[in-house]
């Protein structure tokens, strides 16, 4: 059900891609649907160049035949299509569940239009039930985590737990494509996303955070049948 909704959102996003465009390629399971669908269109003759937001997306795009361009070779990106962990009615997002938030934000900010594709479960009234990913340098990460916790408290978040993201049986820290760690900030409810974003950016050791504010222009909510397109 949810995967079909993701597929329907990805399908609807294809209408934003025109011949000759440079396209930001997001990361995650919804974006993966989009990349596969785009590969089909390329085989039918569509000419695009993709800018991947992670090594995982780069690998997938290569497998399905989407031509790629290095971000250093482009001055602008026509459209960026990416998933989200949460979207609120003001099109503010939490992203980074897949750990790709740094590249995702660089690509989104360089794009003329960011199109968010998500299933209905991602649409929320208040951001924060999904833990906010914060990418930090490995050096001093525990101290940085304390400052992140302070920022959650100072900006009125309901929760203040900050947990180093790990994976595997041995609980090794997850390393991002940029070589950093991810702290997951369990804010539970983020009362003031703008203030929290500013506070996080001021912390030495924070490389980027998963609050995407003022970036999304279009949100496509996939459903079991079809998709709803919302424009800002
Ligand atoms: C990766 C992301 C993803 O877009 C987000 O986690 C949503 O993933 P999915 O489409 O698998 O639900 O931000 O860093």
Coordinates of N, CA and C and ligand atoms in Angstrom, one line a residue:
X1 N 0.8 -1.2 0.0 CA 0.0 0.0 0.0 C 0.9 1.2 0.0
X2 N 1.7 1.3 1.0 CA 2.6 2.5 1.1 C 3.6 2.6 -0.1
X3 N 4.1 1.4 -0.5 CA 5.0 1.4 -1.6 C 4.3 1.8 -2.9
X4 N 3.1 1.4 -3.1 CA 2.3 1.8 -4.2 C 2.1 3.3 -4.2
X5 N 1.8 3.9 -3.0 CA 1.6 5.3 -2.9 C 2.9 6.0 -3.3
X6 N 4.1 5.5 -2.8 CA 5.4 6.1 -3.2 C 5.6 6.1 -4.7
X7 N 5.2 4.9 -5.3 CA 5.3 4.8 -6.8 C 4.4 5.8 -7.5
X8 N 3.2 6.0 -7.0 CA 2.3 6.9 -7.6 C 2.8 8.4 -7.5
X9 N 3.4 8.7 -6.4 CA 4.0 10.0 -6.2 C 5.1 10.2 -7.2
X10 N 6.0 9.2 -7.3 CA 7.1 9.3 -8.3 C 6.6 9.4 -9.7
X11 N 5.6 8.7 -10.0 CA 5.0 8.7 -11.4 C 4.5 10.2 -11.7
X12 N 3.8 10.8 -10.8 CA 3.3 12.1 -11.0 C 4.4 13.1 -11.1
X13 N 5.5 12.9 -10.5 CA 6.7 13.9 -10.6 C 7.3 13.9 -12.0
X14 N 7.1 12.9 -12.8 CA 7.6 12.9 -14.1 C 7.1 14.0 -15.0
X15 N 5.9 14.6 -14.7 CA 5.4 15.6 -15.5 C 6.2 16.9 -15.4
X16 N 7.0 17.0 -14.3 CA 7.9 18.2 -14.1 C 9.2 18.1 -14.8
X17 N 9.5 17.0 -15.5 CA 10.7 16.8 -16.1 C 10.5 16.9 -17.6
X18 N 11.3 17.9 -18.2 CA 11.1 18.2 -19.7 C 12.5 17.9 -20.3
X19 N 12.4 17.7 -21.7 CA 13.5 17.4 -22.5 C 14.6 18.4 -22.3
X20 N 15.8 17.9 -22.0 CA 17.0 18.8 -21.9 C 17.3 19.3 -20.5
X21 N 16.5 18.9 -19.6 CA 16.7 19.4 -18.2 C 17.8 18.7 -17.4
X22 N 18.4 19.5 -16.5 CA 19.3 18.9 -15.5 C 18.4 18.6 -14.3
X23 N 18.4 17.4 -13.8 CA 17.4 16.9 -12.8 C 18.2 16.4 -11.5
X24 N 17.9 17.0 -10.4 CA 18.4 16.5 -9.1 C 17.7 15.2 -8.8
X25 N 18.5 14.2 -8.4 CA 17.9 12.9 -8.1 C 18.1 12.6 -6.6
X26 N 16.9 12.5 -5.9 CA 16.9 12.4 -4.5 C 17.4 11.0 -4.0
X27 N 17.3 10.8 -2.7 CA 17.7 9.5 -2.1 C 16.6 8.9 -1.3
X28 N 16.5 7.6 -1.2 CA 15.5 6.9 -0.5 C 14.6 6.1 -1.4
X29 N 13.6 5.4 -0.8 CA 12.8 4.4 -1.6 C 11.9 5.1 -2.5
X30 N 11.3 6.3 -2.2 CA 10.4 7.0 -3.1 C 11.2 7.5 -4.3
X31 N 12.4 8.1 -4.0 CA 13.2 8.6 -5.0 C 13.7 7.5 -5.9
X32 N 14.0 6.4 -5.4 CA 14.4 5.2 -6.2 C 13.4 4.9 -7.2
X33 N 12.1 4.9 -6.8 CA 11.0 4.7 -7.8 C 11.1 5.7 -9.0
X34 N 11.4 7.0 -8.6 CA 11.5 8.1 -9.6 C 12.6 7.8 -10.5
X35 N 13.8 7.4 -10.0 CA 15.0 7.2 -10.8 C 14.7 6.0 -11.8
X36 N 14.0 5.0 -11.3 CA 13.8 3.9 -12.2 C 12.8 4.3 -13.4
X37 N 11.8 5.1 -13.0 CA 10.8 5.6 -14.0 C 11.5 6.5 -15.0
X38 N 12.4 7.3 -14.5 CA 13.1 8.2 -15.3 C 14.0 7.4 -16.3
X39 N 14.6 6.4 -15.8 CA 15.4 5.5 -16.7 C 14.6 5.0 -17.9
X40 N 13.3 4.6 -17.5 CA 12.4 4.1 -18.6 C 12.2 5.2 -19.7
X41 N 12.0 6.5 -19.2 CA 11.7 7.6 -20.1 C 13.0 7.8 -21.0
X42 N 14.1 7.7 -20.4 CA 15.4 7.9 -21.1 C 15.5 6.9 -22.2
X43 N 15.1 5.7 -21.9 CA 15.2 4.6 -22.9 C 14.2 4.9 -24.1
X44 N 13.1 5.7 -23.7 CA 12.2 6.0 -24.8 C 12.6 7.3 -25.5
X45 N 13.7 7.9 -25.1 CA 14.2 9.0 -25.9 C 14.4 10.4 -25.2
X46 N 13.9 10.4 -23.9 CA 14.0 11.7 -23.2 C 15.5 12.0 -22.9
X47 N 15.9 13.2 -23.1 CA 17.3 13.6 -22.9 C 17.3 14.4 -21.6
X48 N 17.9 13.9 -20.6 CA 18.1 14.6 -19.3 C 19.5 14.3 -18.8
X49 N 20.0 15.1 -17.8 CA 21.2 14.8 -17.1 C 20.8 14.8 -15.6
X50 N 21.2 13.8 -14.9 CA 20.9 13.7 -13.4 C 22.0 14.1 -12.6
X51 N 21.7 14.7 -11.5 CA 22.7 15.0 -10.4 C 22.3 14.2 -9.2
X52 N 23.0 13.1 -8.9 CA 22.6 12.3 -7.8 C 23.0 12.9 -6.4
X53 N 22.1 12.6 -5.4 CA 22.3 13.2 -4.1 C 23.0 12.2 -3.1
X54 N 23.4 11.0 -3.6 CA 24.1 10.1 -2.8 C 24.8 9.0 -3.7
X55 N 25.7 8.3 -3.1 CA 26.4 7.2 -3.9 C 25.4 6.1 -4.2
X56 N 24.4 5.9 -3.3 CA 23.4 4.9 -3.6 C 22.6 5.3 -4.8
X57 N 22.2 6.5 -4.9 CA 21.4 7.0 -6.1 C 22.2 7.0 -7.3
X58 N 23.5 7.4 -7.2 CA 24.4 7.3 -8.3 C 24.4 5.9 -8.9
X59 N 24.6 4.9 -8.0 CA 24.7 3.5 -8.5 C 23.4 3.1 -9.2
X60 N 22.2 3.5 -8.6 CA 21.0 3.1 -9.2 C 20.8 3.8 -10.6
X61 N 21.1 5.1 -10.6 CA 20.9 5.8 -11.9 C 21.8 5.2 -13.0
X62 N 23.0 4.8 -12.6 CA 23.9 4.1 -13.6 C 23.3 2.8 -14.1
X63 N 22.7 2.1 -13.1 CA 22.1 0.8 -13.5 C 21.0 0.9 -14.4
X64 N 20.1 2.0 -14.2 CA 18.9 2.1 -15.1 C 19.1 3.0 -16.2
X65 N 20.3 3.5 -16.4 CA 20.7 4.2 -17.6 C 20.3 5.7 -17.7
X66 N 20.2 6.3 -16.5 CA 20.0 7.8 -16.5 C 21.4 8.5 -16.6
X67 N 21.6 9.3 -17.6 CA 23.0 9.9 -17.8 C 23.2 10.9 -16.6
X68 N 24.4 10.9 -16.1 CA 24.7 11.8 -14.9 C 25.7 12.9 -15.3
X69 N 25.6 13.9 -14.5 CA 26.6 15.0 -14.6 C 27.1 15.3 -13.2
X70 N 28.4 15.7 -13.1 CA 28.9 16.1 -11.8 C 28.3 17.4 -11.4
X71 N 28.1 17.6 -10.1 CA 27.5 18.9 -9.6 C 28.5 20.0 -9.9
X72 N 29.7 19.7 -10.0 CA 30.7 20.8 -10.2 C 30.6 21.3 -11.7
X73 N 29.9 20.5 -12.5 CA 29.8 20.9 -13.9 C 28.5 21.6 -14.3
X74 N 27.7 21.9 -13.3 CA 26.4 22.6 -13.6 C 26.4 23.9 -12.8
X75 N 25.7 24.9 -13.4 CA 25.5 26.2 -12.6 C 24.1 26.2 -12.0
X76 N 23.2 25.5 -12.6 CA 21.8 25.4 -12.0 C 21.2 24.1 -12.3
X77 N 20.2 23.7 -11.5 CA 19.5 22.5 -11.7 C 18.1 22.8 -11.9
X78 N 17.5 22.3 -13.0 CA 16.1 22.8 -13.4 C 15.1 22.3 -12.4
X79 N 15.2 21.0 -12.0 CA 14.2 20.5 -11.1 C 14.9 19.4 -10.2
X80 N 14.5 19.4 -8.9 CA 15.0 18.4 -8.0 C 13.8 17.6 -7.5
X81 N 13.9 16.3 -7.6 CA 12.8 15.4 -7.2 C 13.4 14.5 -6.0
X82 N 12.8 14.7 -4.9 CA 13.3 14.0 -3.7 C 12.2 13.7 -2.7
X83 N 12.5 12.7 -1.9 CA 11.5 12.3 -0.9 C 11.6 13.1 0.4
X84 N 10.9 12.7 1.4 CA 11.0 13.4 2.7 C 10.5 12.5 3.8
X85 N 10.9 12.8 5.0 CA 10.5 12.0 6.2 C 9.2 12.6 6.8
X86 N 9.1 13.9 6.7 CA 7.9 14.6 7.1 C 7.8 15.9 6.3
X87 N 6.5 16.3 6.0 CA 6.2 17.5 5.3 C 5.0 18.2 6.1
X88 N 5.2 19.5 6.4 CA 4.0 20.1 7.1 C 3.3 21.0 6.1
X89 N 2.2 21.6 6.5 CA 1.3 22.4 5.5 C 2.1 23.6 5.0
X90 N 3.1 24.1 5.6 CA 3.9 25.2 5.0 C 5.1 24.7 4.2
X91 N 5.0 23.4 3.8 CA 6.0 22.8 3.0 C 7.4 22.7 3.6
X92 N 7.4 22.8 4.9 CA 8.7 22.6 5.7 C 8.9 21.1 5.8
X93 N 10.2 20.7 5.7 CA 10.4 19.2 5.6 C 11.4 18.8 6.7
X94 N 11.3 17.5 7.1 CA 12.4 16.8 7.8 C 12.9 15.8 6.7
X95 N 14.2 15.9 6.5 CA 14.8 14.9 5.6 C 16.1 14.4 6.2
X96 N 16.6 13.3 5.6 CA 17.9 12.7 6.1 C 17.7 11.4 6.8
X97 N 16.5 10.8 6.7 CA 16.3 9.4 7.2 C 17.3 8.5 6.5
X98 N 17.6 8.8 5.3 CA 18.6 7.9 4.6 C 20.0 8.4 4.7
X99 N 20.2 9.4 5.5 CA 21.6 9.9 5.8 C 22.2 10.8 4.7
X100 N 21.4 11.2 3.7 CA 21.9 11.9 2.5 C 21.6 13.4 2.6
X101 N 21.3 13.9 3.8 CA 20.7 15.3 3.9 C 21.7 16.4 3.4
X102 N 23.0 16.2 3.5 CA 23.9 17.3 3.1 C 23.8 17.5 1.6
X103 N 24.1 16.4 0.9 CA 24.0 16.6 -0.6 C 22.6 16.9 -1.1
X104 N 21.6 16.3 -0.4 CA 20.2 16.6 -0.7 C 19.9 18.1 -0.6
X105 N 20.4 18.7 0.5 CA 20.1 20.2 0.7 C 20.9 21.0 -0.3
X106 N 22.1 20.6 -0.7 CA 22.9 21.4 -1.6 C 22.2 21.4 -3.0
X107 N 21.7 20.2 -3.4 CA 21.0 20.1 -4.7 C 19.7 20.8 -4.6
X108 N 18.9 20.7 -3.6 CA 17.6 21.4 -3.5 C 17.8 22.9 -3.6
X109 N 18.8 23.4 -2.9 CA 19.0 24.8 -2.8 C 19.5 25.4 -4.2
X110 N 20.1 24.5 -5.0 CA 20.6 24.9 -6.3 C 19.5 24.8 -7.4
X111 N 18.4 24.3 -7.0 CA 17.4 23.9 -8.0 C 16.3 25.0 -8.2
X112 N 15.9 25.2 -9.4 CA 14.8 26.1 -9.7 C 13.5 25.7 -9.0
X113 N 13.2 24.4 -9.0 CA 12.0 23.9 -8.3 C 12.4 22.6 -7.6
X114 N 12.0 22.5 -6.3 CA 12.2 21.3 -5.6 C 10.8 20.6 -5.5
X115 N 10.7 19.4 -6.1 CA 9.5 18.6 -6.0 C 9.6 17.5 -5.0
X116 N 8.8 17.6 -4.0 CA 8.9 16.5 -2.9 C 7.9 15.4 -3.2
X117 N 8.3 14.2 -3.2 CA 7.4 13.1 -3.4 C 7.4 12.2 -2.2
X118 N 6.1 11.9 -1.7 CA 6.0 11.2 -0.5 C 4.6 10.5 -0.4
X119 N 4.6 9.5 0.4 CA 3.3 8.9 0.7 C 2.5 9.6 1.8
X120 N 1.3 9.3 2.0 CA 0.4 10.1 2.9 C 1.0 10.1 4.3
X121 N 1.7 9.1 4.7 CA 2.1 9.0 6.1 C 3.1 10.1 6.5
X122 N 3.7 10.8 5.4 CA 4.7 11.8 5.7 C 4.1 13.2 5.9
X123 N 2.8 13.3 5.7 CA 2.1 14.6 5.8 C 1.8 14.8 7.3
X124 N 2.3 15.8 7.9 CA 2.1 16.0 9.4 C 1.7 17.5 9.6
X125 N 1.0 17.7 10.8 CA 0.7 19.1 11.2 C 1.9 19.7 11.8
X126 N 2.6 19.0 12.6 CA 3.8 19.6 13.3 C 5.0 18.6 13.1
X127 N 6.1 19.2 12.7 CA 7.3 18.4 12.5 C 7.9 17.9 13.8
X128 N 8.5 16.8 13.7 CA 9.3 16.4 14.9 C 9.1 15.0 15.4
X129 N 8.0 14.4 15.0 CA 7.8 13.0 15.5 C 8.9 12.1 14.9
X130 N 9.2 12.4 13.7 CA 10.4 11.7 13.0 C 11.7 12.4 13.6
X131 N 12.6 11.6 14.1 CA 13.8 12.2 14.7 C 14.6 13.0 13.6
X132 N 15.0 14.2 14.0 CA 15.6 15.1 13.1 C 17.1 14.7 12.9
X133 N 17.5 14.4 11.7 CA 18.9 14.0 11.5 C 19.8 15.2 11.5
X134 N 20.9 15.1 12.2 CA 21.9 16.2 12.2 C 23.2 15.6 11.8
X135 N 23.8 16.1 10.7 CA 25.1 15.6 10.3 C 26.2 16.3 11.0
X136 N 27.1 15.6 11.7 CA 28.2 16.3 12.5 C 29.5 15.7 12.2
X137 N 30.6 16.5 12.4 CA 31.9 15.9 12.2 C 32.1 14.8 13.3
X138 N 33.0 13.9 12.9 CA 33.3 12.8 13.9 C 34.0 13.4 15.1
X139 N 34.9 14.3 14.8 CA 35.7 14.9 15.9 C 34.7 15.7 16.8
X140 N 34.8 15.3 18.0 CA 34.0 16.0 19.0 C 32.5 15.8 19.0
X141 N 32.1 14.6 18.4 CA 30.6 14.5 18.1 C 29.8 14.4 19.4
X142 N 30.4 13.9 20.5 CA 29.6 13.8 21.7 C 29.3 15.2 22.3
X143 N 30.4 16.0 22.3 CA 30.2 17.4 22.7 C 29.2 18.2 21.8
X144 N 29.3 17.9 20.5 CA 28.4 18.6 19.6 C 26.9 18.1 19.9
X145 N 26.8 16.8 20.3 CA 25.5 16.3 20.6 C 24.9 17.0 21.8
X146 N 25.7 17.3 22.8 CA 25.2 18.1 23.9 C 24.7 19.4 23.5
X147 N 25.4 20.1 22.6 CA 25.0 21.4 22.1 C 23.7 21.3 21.3
X148 N 23.5 20.2 20.6 CA 22.3 20.0 19.8 C 21.1 19.8 20.8
X149 N 21.4 19.1 21.9 CA 20.4 18.9 22.9 C 20.0 20.2 23.5
X150 N 21.0 21.1 23.8 CA 20.7 22.4 24.3 C 19.8 23.2 23.4
X151 N 20.1 23.1 22.1 CA 19.3 23.8 21.1 C 17.8 23.3 21.1
X152 N 17.6 22.0 21.2 CA 16.3 21.5 21.3 C 15.5 22.1 22.5
X153 N 16.2 22.2 23.6 CA 15.5 22.7 24.8 C 15.3 24.2 24.7
X154 N 16.3 24.9 24.2 CA 16.2 26.4 24.1 C 15.1 26.8 23.1
X155 N 14.8 26.0 22.1 CA 13.8 26.4 21.1 C 12.5 25.8 21.4
X156 N 12.3 25.2 22.5 CA 11.0 24.8 23.0 C 10.5 23.4 22.4
X157 N 11.4 22.6 22.0 CA 11.0 21.3 21.5 C 10.5 20.4 22.7
X158 N 9.6 19.5 22.4 CA 9.1 18.6 23.5 C 10.1 17.6 24.0
X159 N 10.9 17.0 23.0 CA 11.8 16.0 23.4 C 13.3 16.6 23.3
X160 N 14.2 15.9 24.0 CA 15.6 16.5 23.9 C 16.6 15.3 23.8
X161 N 16.2 14.1 23.4 CA 17.2 13.0 23.4 C 17.9 13.1 22.0
X162 N 19.2 12.9 22.1 CA 20.0 13.0 20.9 C 20.9 11.7 20.8
X163 N 20.7 10.9 19.7 CA 21.3 9.6 19.6 C 22.2 9.5 18.4
X164 N 23.4 8.9 18.6 CA 24.3 8.7 17.5 C 23.7 7.6 16.6
X165 N 23.5 7.8 15.3 CA 23.0 6.7 14.5 C 24.0 5.6 14.2
X166 N 23.6 4.4 14.5 CA 24.4 3.2 14.3 C 23.7 2.2 13.4
X167 N 24.5 1.2 12.9 CA 23.8 0.2 12.1 C 24.6 -1.1 12.3
X168 N 23.9 -2.2 11.9 CA 24.6 -3.5 12.0 C 24.6 -4.1 13.4
X169 N 25.0 -5.4 13.4 CA 25.0 -6.1 14.7 C 26.0 -5.5 15.7
X170 N 27.1 -5.0 15.2 CA 28.0 -4.4 16.1 C 27.8 -2.9 16.4
X171 N 26.6 -2.4 16.0 CA 26.3 -1.0 16.3 C 27.4 0.0 15.9
X172 N 27.9 -0.2 14.7 CA 28.9 0.8 14.3 C 28.3 2.1 13.9
X173 N 28.9 3.2 14.1 CA 28.3 4.5 13.7 C 28.1 4.5 12.2
X174 N 27.0 5.0 11.8 CA 26.8 5.2 10.3 C 27.7 6.3 9.8
X175 N 28.4 6.1 8.7 CA 29.2 7.1 8.1 C 28.5 7.6 6.9
X176 N 28.4 9.0 6.8 CA 27.7 9.5 5.6 C 28.6 9.5 4.4
X177 N 28.1 9.8 3.2 CA 28.9 10.0 2.0 C 30.0 11.0 2.2
X178 N 29.7 12.0 3.0 CA 30.7 13.0 3.3 C 31.7 12.7 4.4
X179 N 31.6 11.4 5.0 CA 32.6 11.0 6.0 C 32.2 11.4 7.4
X180 N 31.0 11.8 7.6 CA 30.6 12.3 8.9 C 29.7 11.4 9.6
X181 N 29.3 11.7 10.9 CA 28.3 11.0 11.7 C 27.0 11.6 11.5
X182 N 25.9 10.9 11.9 CA 24.6 11.4 12.0 C 24.1 11.3 13.5
X183 N 23.6 12.4 14.0 CA 22.9 12.4 15.3 C 21.4 12.5 15.0
X184 N 20.6 11.7 15.6 CA 19.2 11.8 15.5 C 18.6 12.5 16.7
X185 N 18.0 13.6 16.4 CA 17.5 14.5 17.5 C 16.0 14.2 17.7
X186 N 15.7 13.6 18.8 CA 14.3 13.2 19.1 C 13.5 14.4 19.7
X187 N 13.2 15.3 18.8 CA 12.5 16.6 19.3 C 11.0 16.3 19.6
X188 N 10.5 15.3 19.1 CA 9.1 14.9 19.3 C 8.1 15.9 18.6
X189 N 8.2 17.2 19.0 CA 7.5 18.2 18.3 C 8.3 19.5 18.3
X190 N 8.5 20.0 17.0 CA 9.4 21.2 16.9 C 8.5 22.4 16.8
X191 N 8.5 23.2 17.9 CA 7.6 24.3 18.0 C 8.0 25.4 17.0
X192 N 9.3 25.6 16.9 CA 9.8 26.7 16.0 C 10.9 26.2 15.1
X193 N 10.5 25.7 14.0 CA 11.5 25.1 13.1 C 12.6 26.1 12.6
X194 N 12.2 27.3 12.4 CA 13.2 28.3 11.9 C 14.2 28.6 13.0
X195 N 13.8 28.8 14.2 CA 14.7 29.0 15.4 C 15.6 27.9 15.6
X196 N 15.0 26.7 15.5 CA 15.9 25.5 15.7 C 16.9 25.4 14.6
X197 N 16.5 25.6 13.4 CA 17.5 25.5 12.3 C 18.6 26.5 12.5
X198 N 18.3 27.8 12.9 CA 19.3 28.8 13.1 C 20.3 28.3 14.3
X199 N 19.7 27.8 15.3 CA 20.5 27.4 16.5 C 21.4 26.3 16.1
X200 N 20.9 25.3 15.3 CA 21.8 24.2 14.9 C 22.9 24.7 14.1
X201 N 22.7 25.6 13.2 CA 23.7 26.1 12.3 C 24.8 26.8 13.0
X202 N 24.5 27.3 14.2 CA 25.5 28.1 15.0 C 26.5 27.1 15.8
X203 N 26.2 25.8 15.8 CA 26.9 24.9 16.7 C 28.2 24.4 15.9
X204 N 29.4 24.7 16.4 CA 30.6 24.2 15.7 C 30.5 22.6 15.7
X205 N 30.8 22.0 14.6 CA 30.7 20.6 14.5 C 29.5 20.1 13.7
X206 N 28.4 21.0 13.7 CA 27.3 20.6 12.9 C 27.6 21.0 11.4
X207 N 27.5 20.0 10.6 CA 27.8 20.2 9.2 C 26.5 20.6 8.4
X208 N 25.4 19.9 8.8 CA 24.1 20.3 8.2 C 23.0 19.6 9.0
X209 N 21.8 20.1 8.9 CA 20.7 19.4 9.6 C 19.6 19.2 8.6
X210 N 18.6 18.3 9.0 CA 17.6 17.9 8.1 C 16.4 18.7 8.0
X211 N 16.4 19.9 8.6 CA 15.2 20.8 8.4 C 15.4 21.5 7.0
X212 N 14.5 21.3 6.1 CA 14.5 21.9 4.8 C 13.4 23.0 4.8
X213 N 13.8 24.2 5.0 CA 12.8 25.3 5.1 C 12.9 26.2 3.9
X214 N 11.7 26.5 3.3 CA 11.7 27.4 2.2 C 12.3 26.9 0.9
X215 N 12.4 25.6 0.8 CA 13.0 24.9 -0.4 C 12.0 24.3 -1.3
X216 N 11.0 23.6 -0.7 CA 10.0 22.8 -1.5 C 9.0 23.8 -2.2
X217 N 8.8 23.6 -3.5 CA 7.8 24.4 -4.1 C 6.5 23.6 -4.5
X218 N 6.8 22.3 -4.7 CA 5.7 21.4 -5.0 C 5.8 20.2 -4.1
X219 N 4.7 19.7 -3.6 CA 4.6 18.5 -2.8 C 3.6 17.6 -3.5
X220 N 4.1 16.4 -3.8 CA 3.2 15.4 -4.4 C 3.0 14.2 -3.3
X221 N 1.7 14.1 -2.9 CA 1.4 13.1 -1.9 C 0.8 11.9 -2.7
X222 N 1.5 10.8 -2.7 CA 1.0 9.6 -3.4 C 0.0 8.9 -2.6
X223 N -1.0 8.3 -3.2 CA -2.1 7.6 -2.5 C -2.1 6.2 -3.1
X224 N -3.0 5.4 -2.6 CA -3.1 4.0 -3.1 C -3.6 4.1 -4.6
X225 N -4.4 5.1 -4.9 CA -4.8 5.3 -6.3 C -4.4 6.8 -6.6
X226 N -3.5 7.0 -7.5 CA -3.2 8.4 -7.9 C -2.4 9.1 -6.9
X227 N -2.3 10.5 -7.1 CA -1.5 11.3 -6.3 C -2.1 12.7 -6.2
X228 N -1.9 13.4 -5.1 CA -2.4 14.8 -5.0 C -1.2 15.7 -5.1
X229 N -1.4 16.7 -6.0 CA -0.3 17.7 -6.2 C -0.6 19.0 -5.5
X230 N 0.3 19.4 -4.7 CA 0.1 20.7 -3.9 C 1.2 21.6 -4.4
X231 N 0.8 22.9 -4.7 CA 1.8 23.9 -5.1 C 1.8 25.0 -4.1
X232 N 3.0 25.5 -3.8 CA 3.1 26.6 -2.8 C 2.7 27.9 -3.4
Ligands
LIG1 C1 17.2 10.4 2.6 C2 15.9 11.2 2.7 C3 14.7 10.5 2.1 O1 14.2 11.3 1.2 C4 13.7 10.2 3.2 O2 14.3 9.5 4.3 C5 12.5 9.5 2.7 O3 12.8 8.2 2.4 P1 11.7 7.2 1.8 O4 11.4 7.7 0.4 O5 12.5 5.9 1.7 O6 10.6 7.1 2.7 O7 15.8 12.2 3.2 O8 18.2 11.1 3.2

